[in-house]
Tab-separated table of C-alpha atoms in Angstrom:
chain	number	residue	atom	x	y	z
A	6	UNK	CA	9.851	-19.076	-5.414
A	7	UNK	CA	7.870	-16.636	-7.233
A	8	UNK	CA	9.803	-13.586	-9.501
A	9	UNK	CA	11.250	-10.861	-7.731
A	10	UNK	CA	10.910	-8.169	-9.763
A	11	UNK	CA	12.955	-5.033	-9.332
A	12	UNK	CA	11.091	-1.309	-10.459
A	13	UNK	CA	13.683	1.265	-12.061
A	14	UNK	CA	13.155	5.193	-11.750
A	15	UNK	CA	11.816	5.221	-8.431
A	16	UNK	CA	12.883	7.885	-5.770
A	17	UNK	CA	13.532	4.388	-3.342
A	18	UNK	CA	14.559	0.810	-4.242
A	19	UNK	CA	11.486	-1.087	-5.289
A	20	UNK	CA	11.088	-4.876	-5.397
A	21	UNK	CA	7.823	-6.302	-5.737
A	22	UNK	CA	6.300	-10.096	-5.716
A	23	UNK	CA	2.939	-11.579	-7.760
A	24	UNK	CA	1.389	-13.969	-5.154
A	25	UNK	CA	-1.247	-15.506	-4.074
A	26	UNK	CA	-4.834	-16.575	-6.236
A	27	UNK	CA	-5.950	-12.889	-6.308
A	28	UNK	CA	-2.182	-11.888	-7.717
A	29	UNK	CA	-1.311	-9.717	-5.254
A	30	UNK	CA	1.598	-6.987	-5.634
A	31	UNK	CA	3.479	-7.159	-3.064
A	32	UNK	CA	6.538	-4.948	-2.438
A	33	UNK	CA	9.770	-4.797	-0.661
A	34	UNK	CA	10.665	-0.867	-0.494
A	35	UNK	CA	13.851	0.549	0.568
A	36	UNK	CA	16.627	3.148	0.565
A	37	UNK	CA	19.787	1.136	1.792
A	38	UNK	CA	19.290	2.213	5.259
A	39	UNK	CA	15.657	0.612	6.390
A	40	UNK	CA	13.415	-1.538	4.543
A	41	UNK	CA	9.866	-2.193	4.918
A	42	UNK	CA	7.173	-4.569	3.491
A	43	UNK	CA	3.896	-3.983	1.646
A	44	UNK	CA	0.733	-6.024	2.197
A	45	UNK	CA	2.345	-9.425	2.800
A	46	UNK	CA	-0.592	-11.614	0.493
A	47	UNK	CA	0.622	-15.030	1.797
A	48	UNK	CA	3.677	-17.271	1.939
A	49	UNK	CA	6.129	-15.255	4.283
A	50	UNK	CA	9.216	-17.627	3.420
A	51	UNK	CA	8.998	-16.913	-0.161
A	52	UNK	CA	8.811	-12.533	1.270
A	53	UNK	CA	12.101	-13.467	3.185
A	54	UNK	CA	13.940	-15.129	0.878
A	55	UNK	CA	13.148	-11.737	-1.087
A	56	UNK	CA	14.666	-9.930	1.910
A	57	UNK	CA	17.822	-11.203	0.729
A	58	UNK	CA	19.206	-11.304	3.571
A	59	UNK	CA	17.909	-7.354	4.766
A	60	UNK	CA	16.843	-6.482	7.965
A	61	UNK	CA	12.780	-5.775	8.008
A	62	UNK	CA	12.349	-2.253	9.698
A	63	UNK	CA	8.682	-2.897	9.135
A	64	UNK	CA	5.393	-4.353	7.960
A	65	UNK	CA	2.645	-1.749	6.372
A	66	UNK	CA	-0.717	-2.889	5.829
A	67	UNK	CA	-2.684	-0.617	3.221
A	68	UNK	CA	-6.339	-1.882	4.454
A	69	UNK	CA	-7.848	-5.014	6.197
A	70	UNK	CA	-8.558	-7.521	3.449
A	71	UNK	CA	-7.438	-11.033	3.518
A	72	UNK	CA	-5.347	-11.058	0.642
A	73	UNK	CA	-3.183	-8.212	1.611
A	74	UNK	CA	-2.233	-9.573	5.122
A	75	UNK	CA	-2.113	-13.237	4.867
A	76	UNK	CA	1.190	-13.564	5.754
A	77	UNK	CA	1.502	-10.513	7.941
A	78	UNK	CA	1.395	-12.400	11.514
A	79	UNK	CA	4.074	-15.276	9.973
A	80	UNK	CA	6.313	-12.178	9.413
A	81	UNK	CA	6.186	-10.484	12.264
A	82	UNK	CA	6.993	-13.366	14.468
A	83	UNK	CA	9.804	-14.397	12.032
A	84	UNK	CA	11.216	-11.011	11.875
A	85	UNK	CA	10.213	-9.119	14.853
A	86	UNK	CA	9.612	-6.416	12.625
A	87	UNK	CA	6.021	-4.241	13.587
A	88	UNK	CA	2.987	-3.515	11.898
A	89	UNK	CA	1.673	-0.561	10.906
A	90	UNK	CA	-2.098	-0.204	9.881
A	91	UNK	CA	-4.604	2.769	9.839
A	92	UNK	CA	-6.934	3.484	12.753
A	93	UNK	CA	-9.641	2.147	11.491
A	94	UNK	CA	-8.749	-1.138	10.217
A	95	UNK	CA	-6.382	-2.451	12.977
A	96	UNK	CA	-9.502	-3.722	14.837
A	97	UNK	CA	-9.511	-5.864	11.774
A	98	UNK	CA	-6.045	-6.736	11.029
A	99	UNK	CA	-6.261	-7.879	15.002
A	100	UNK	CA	-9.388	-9.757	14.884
A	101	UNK	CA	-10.294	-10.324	10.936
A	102	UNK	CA	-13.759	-10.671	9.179
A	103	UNK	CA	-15.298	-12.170	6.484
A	104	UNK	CA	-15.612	-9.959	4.339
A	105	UNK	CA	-17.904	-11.786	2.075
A	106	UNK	CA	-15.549	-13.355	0.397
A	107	UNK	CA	-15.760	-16.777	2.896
A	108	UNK	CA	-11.432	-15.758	3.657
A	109	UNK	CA	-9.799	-14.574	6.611
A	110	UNK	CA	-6.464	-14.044	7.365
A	111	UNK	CA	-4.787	-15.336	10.659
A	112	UNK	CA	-5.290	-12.353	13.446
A	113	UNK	CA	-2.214	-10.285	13.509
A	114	UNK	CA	-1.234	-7.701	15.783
A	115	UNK	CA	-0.879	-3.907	14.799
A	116	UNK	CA	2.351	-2.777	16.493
A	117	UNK	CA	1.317	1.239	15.285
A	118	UNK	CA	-1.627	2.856	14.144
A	119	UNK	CA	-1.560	5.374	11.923
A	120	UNK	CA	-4.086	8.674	10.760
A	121	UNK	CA	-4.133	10.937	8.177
A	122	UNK	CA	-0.684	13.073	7.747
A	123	UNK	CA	1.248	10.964	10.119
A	124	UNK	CA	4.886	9.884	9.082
A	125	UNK	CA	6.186	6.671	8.720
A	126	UNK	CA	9.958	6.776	8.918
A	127	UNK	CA	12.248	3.922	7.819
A	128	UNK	CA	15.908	4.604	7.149
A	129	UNK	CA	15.759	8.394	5.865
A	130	UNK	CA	12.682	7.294	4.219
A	131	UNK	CA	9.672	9.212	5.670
A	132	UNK	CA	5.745	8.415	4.031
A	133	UNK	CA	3.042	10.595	4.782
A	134	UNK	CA	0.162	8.754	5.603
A	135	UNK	CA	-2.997	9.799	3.440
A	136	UNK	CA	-6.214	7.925	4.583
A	137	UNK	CA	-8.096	7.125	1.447
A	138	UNK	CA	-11.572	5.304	2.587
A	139	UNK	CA	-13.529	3.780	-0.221
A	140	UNK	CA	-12.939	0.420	-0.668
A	141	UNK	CA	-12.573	-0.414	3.226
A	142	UNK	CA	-13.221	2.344	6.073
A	143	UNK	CA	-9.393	2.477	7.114
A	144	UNK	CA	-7.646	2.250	3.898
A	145	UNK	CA	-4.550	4.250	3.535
A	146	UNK	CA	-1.610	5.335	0.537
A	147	UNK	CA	1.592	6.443	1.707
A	148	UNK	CA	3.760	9.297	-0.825
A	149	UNK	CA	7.165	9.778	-0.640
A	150	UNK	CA	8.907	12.478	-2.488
A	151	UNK	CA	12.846	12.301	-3.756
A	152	UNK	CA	13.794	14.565	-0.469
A	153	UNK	CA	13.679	11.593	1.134
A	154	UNK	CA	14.800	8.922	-0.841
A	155	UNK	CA	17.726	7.522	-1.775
A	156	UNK	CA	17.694	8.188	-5.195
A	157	UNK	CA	17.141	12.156	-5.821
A	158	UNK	CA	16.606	12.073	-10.038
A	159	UNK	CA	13.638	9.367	-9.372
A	160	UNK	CA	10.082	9.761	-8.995
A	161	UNK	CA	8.231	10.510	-6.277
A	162	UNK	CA	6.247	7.452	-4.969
A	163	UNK	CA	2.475	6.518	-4.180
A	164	UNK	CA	2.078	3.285	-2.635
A	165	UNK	CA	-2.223	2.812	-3.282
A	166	UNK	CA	-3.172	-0.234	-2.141
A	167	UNK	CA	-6.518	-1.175	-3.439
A	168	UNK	CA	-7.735	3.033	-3.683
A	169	UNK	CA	-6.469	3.432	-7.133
A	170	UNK	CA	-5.270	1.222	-10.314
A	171	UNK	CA	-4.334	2.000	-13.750
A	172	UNK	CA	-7.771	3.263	-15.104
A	173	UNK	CA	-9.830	2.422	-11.993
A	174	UNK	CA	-10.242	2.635	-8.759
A	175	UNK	CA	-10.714	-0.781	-5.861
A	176	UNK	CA	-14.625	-1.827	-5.403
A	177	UNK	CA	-16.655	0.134	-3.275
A	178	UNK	CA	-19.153	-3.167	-2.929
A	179	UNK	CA	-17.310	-4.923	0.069
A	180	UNK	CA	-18.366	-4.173	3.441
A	181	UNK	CA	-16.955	-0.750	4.885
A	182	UNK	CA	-16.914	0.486	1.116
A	183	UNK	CA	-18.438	3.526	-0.012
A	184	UNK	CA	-18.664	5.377	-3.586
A	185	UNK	CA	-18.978	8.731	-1.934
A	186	UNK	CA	-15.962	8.124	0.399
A	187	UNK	CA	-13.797	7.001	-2.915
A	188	UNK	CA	-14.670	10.471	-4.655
A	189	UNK	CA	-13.304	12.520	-1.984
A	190	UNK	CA	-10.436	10.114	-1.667
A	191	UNK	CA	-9.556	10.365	-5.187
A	192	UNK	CA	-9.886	14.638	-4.961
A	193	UNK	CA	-7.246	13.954	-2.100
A	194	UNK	CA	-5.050	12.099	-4.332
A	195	UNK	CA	-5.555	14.733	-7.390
A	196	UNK	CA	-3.266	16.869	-5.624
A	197	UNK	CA	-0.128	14.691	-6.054
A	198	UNK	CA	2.179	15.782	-8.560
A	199	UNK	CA	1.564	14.360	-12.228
A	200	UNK	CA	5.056	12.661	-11.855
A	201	UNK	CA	4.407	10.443	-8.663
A	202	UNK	CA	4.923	6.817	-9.643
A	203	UNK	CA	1.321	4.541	-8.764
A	204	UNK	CA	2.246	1.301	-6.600
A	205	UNK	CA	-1.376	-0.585	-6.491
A	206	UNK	CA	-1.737	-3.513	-4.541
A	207	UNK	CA	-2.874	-5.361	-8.099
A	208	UNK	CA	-2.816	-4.956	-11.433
A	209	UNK	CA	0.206	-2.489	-13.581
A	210	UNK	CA	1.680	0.296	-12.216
A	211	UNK	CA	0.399	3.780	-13.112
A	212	UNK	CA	1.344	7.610	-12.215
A	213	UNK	CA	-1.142	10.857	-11.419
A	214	UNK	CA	-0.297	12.044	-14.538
A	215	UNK	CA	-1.776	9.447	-16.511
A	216	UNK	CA	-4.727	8.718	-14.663
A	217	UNK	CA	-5.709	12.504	-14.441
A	218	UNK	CA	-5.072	12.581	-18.943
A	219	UNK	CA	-6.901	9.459	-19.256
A	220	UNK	CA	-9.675	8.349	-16.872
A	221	UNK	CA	-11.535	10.808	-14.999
A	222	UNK	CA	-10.992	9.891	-11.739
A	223	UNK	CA	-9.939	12.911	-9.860
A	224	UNK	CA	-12.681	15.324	-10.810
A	225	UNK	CA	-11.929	19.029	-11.191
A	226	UNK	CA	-11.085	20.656	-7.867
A	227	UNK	CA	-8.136	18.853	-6.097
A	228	UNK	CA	-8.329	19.190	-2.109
A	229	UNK	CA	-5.287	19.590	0.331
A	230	UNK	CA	-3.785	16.241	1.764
C-alpha cells in the first residue's frame, strides 16, 4: 500500500497518497463530519484502505485527464459515493479522450456538475468552486476558509489541481489548454489570501503567499473570484 501521509496546519484534516507513474497527489480531505476524495489517479483499493474505515461523502475531479480519474468509476461503484466535476469537463470524465498522451481512463459518470462560485458542501465543510481553465477547458480549484473547517487556528485551503504548483503553473500544450486562459486564471487566484495553503495535484505543496514573493505568476491587478 502506498504512504498515507497526513498534512498538519490545515483548516480541515488532510491525508494525501503518491500514486500512479505520473506521481499523482491524491487526497483524502475531511472535517470529522463528511469526507471527500481528490482526483482518484488509480488503484481504488489502496484509496479505501486510506478511508480507514470513513464513509466517502464524495468524489471531486479537478479536470479531465487520465491520471487524475483513473480510479474514479472503481470508487464510485465501491462506495456509492458521487462525482463532482466542472461543466465543461464532465463530457470527458463520462466519455474520456486521448489526450495525446495514448491514456484514457475508464468512462465514469459525473453525479454533479459544478460552475464557477458554486458550493460544494461535505460535513460543515463548504468549497467554493473557482473555474480555473488553462491547462484543460473545465479545470477547477476549490478554497475553503477556517469558517468552515474543523480546525479554526489552520489555514485556509486551495485544492489546485494541475492550475498551479510550487513555482509553476500545469502545461497549457494539451488539448483544451490555453496560455491566455491560465493568465486570467492565475489573476483569479491572486486574490486569495497570502496564507491559503496550495494542494496541487503533483509536485510539493505551496501557499499564495509564496508564489506571489517568488514567481511571478499572478501579475499585478488581482480580479474578483
Amino acid at each position: 500500500m502506498a504512504d498515507v501521509v497526513t498534512v498538519n496546519g490545515l483548516c480541515v484534516d488532510v491525508k494525501f497518497l503518491v500514486m500512479g507513474p505520473l506521481q499523482n497527489n491524491v487526497y483524502i480531505i475531511s472535517d470529522g463530519l463528511g469526507t471527500f476524495v481528490v482526483d482518484p489517479s488509480q488503484d481504488a483499493e489502496t484509496i479505501l484502505e486510506a478511508l480507514g474505515g470513513a464513509k466517502l461523502d464524495a468524489i471531486v475531479i479537478t479536470h479531465a485527464h487520465w491520471d487524475h480519474m483513473g480510479a474514479a468509476a472503481e470508487l464510485r461503484k465501491a462506495t456509492g459515493a458521487p462525482v463532482i466535476a466542472s461543466i465543461a469537463d464532465a463530457p470527458f470524465i463520462e466519455n474520456p479522450q486521448d489526450i495525446g498522451t495514448s491514456r484514457k481512463a475508464a468512462p465514469c459518470k459525473v453525479d454533479r456538475v459544478v460552475a464557477n462560485g458554486d458550493v460544494v458542501c461535505v460535513g460543515n465543510m463548504e468549497w467554493k468552486v473557482i473555474e480555473t481553465p488553462g491547462h484543460s477547458k473545465g479545470s477547477i480549484c476549490l478554497f475553503c476558509i477556517p469558517q468552515f473547517g474543523n480546525h479554526a487556528d489552520g489555514l485556509a485551503v486551495l485544492i489546485s489541481g494541475d492550475t498551479l504548483f510550487a513555482g509553476t503553473t500545469g502545461r497549457t500544450d494539451f488539448e483544451g489548454g490555453s496560455v491566455v486562459d491560465m493568465a486570467a486564471s492565475m489573476k483569479k487566484l491572486a486574490a486569495l489570501p497570502d496564507d491559503t495553503a496550495v494542494l496541487p495535484g503533483h509536485n510539493s505543496f505551496t501557499t499564495i503567499g509564496n508564489e506571489r514573493r517568488t514567481f511571478s505568476l499572478f501579475g499585478d491587478e488581482p480580479d474578483e473570484i
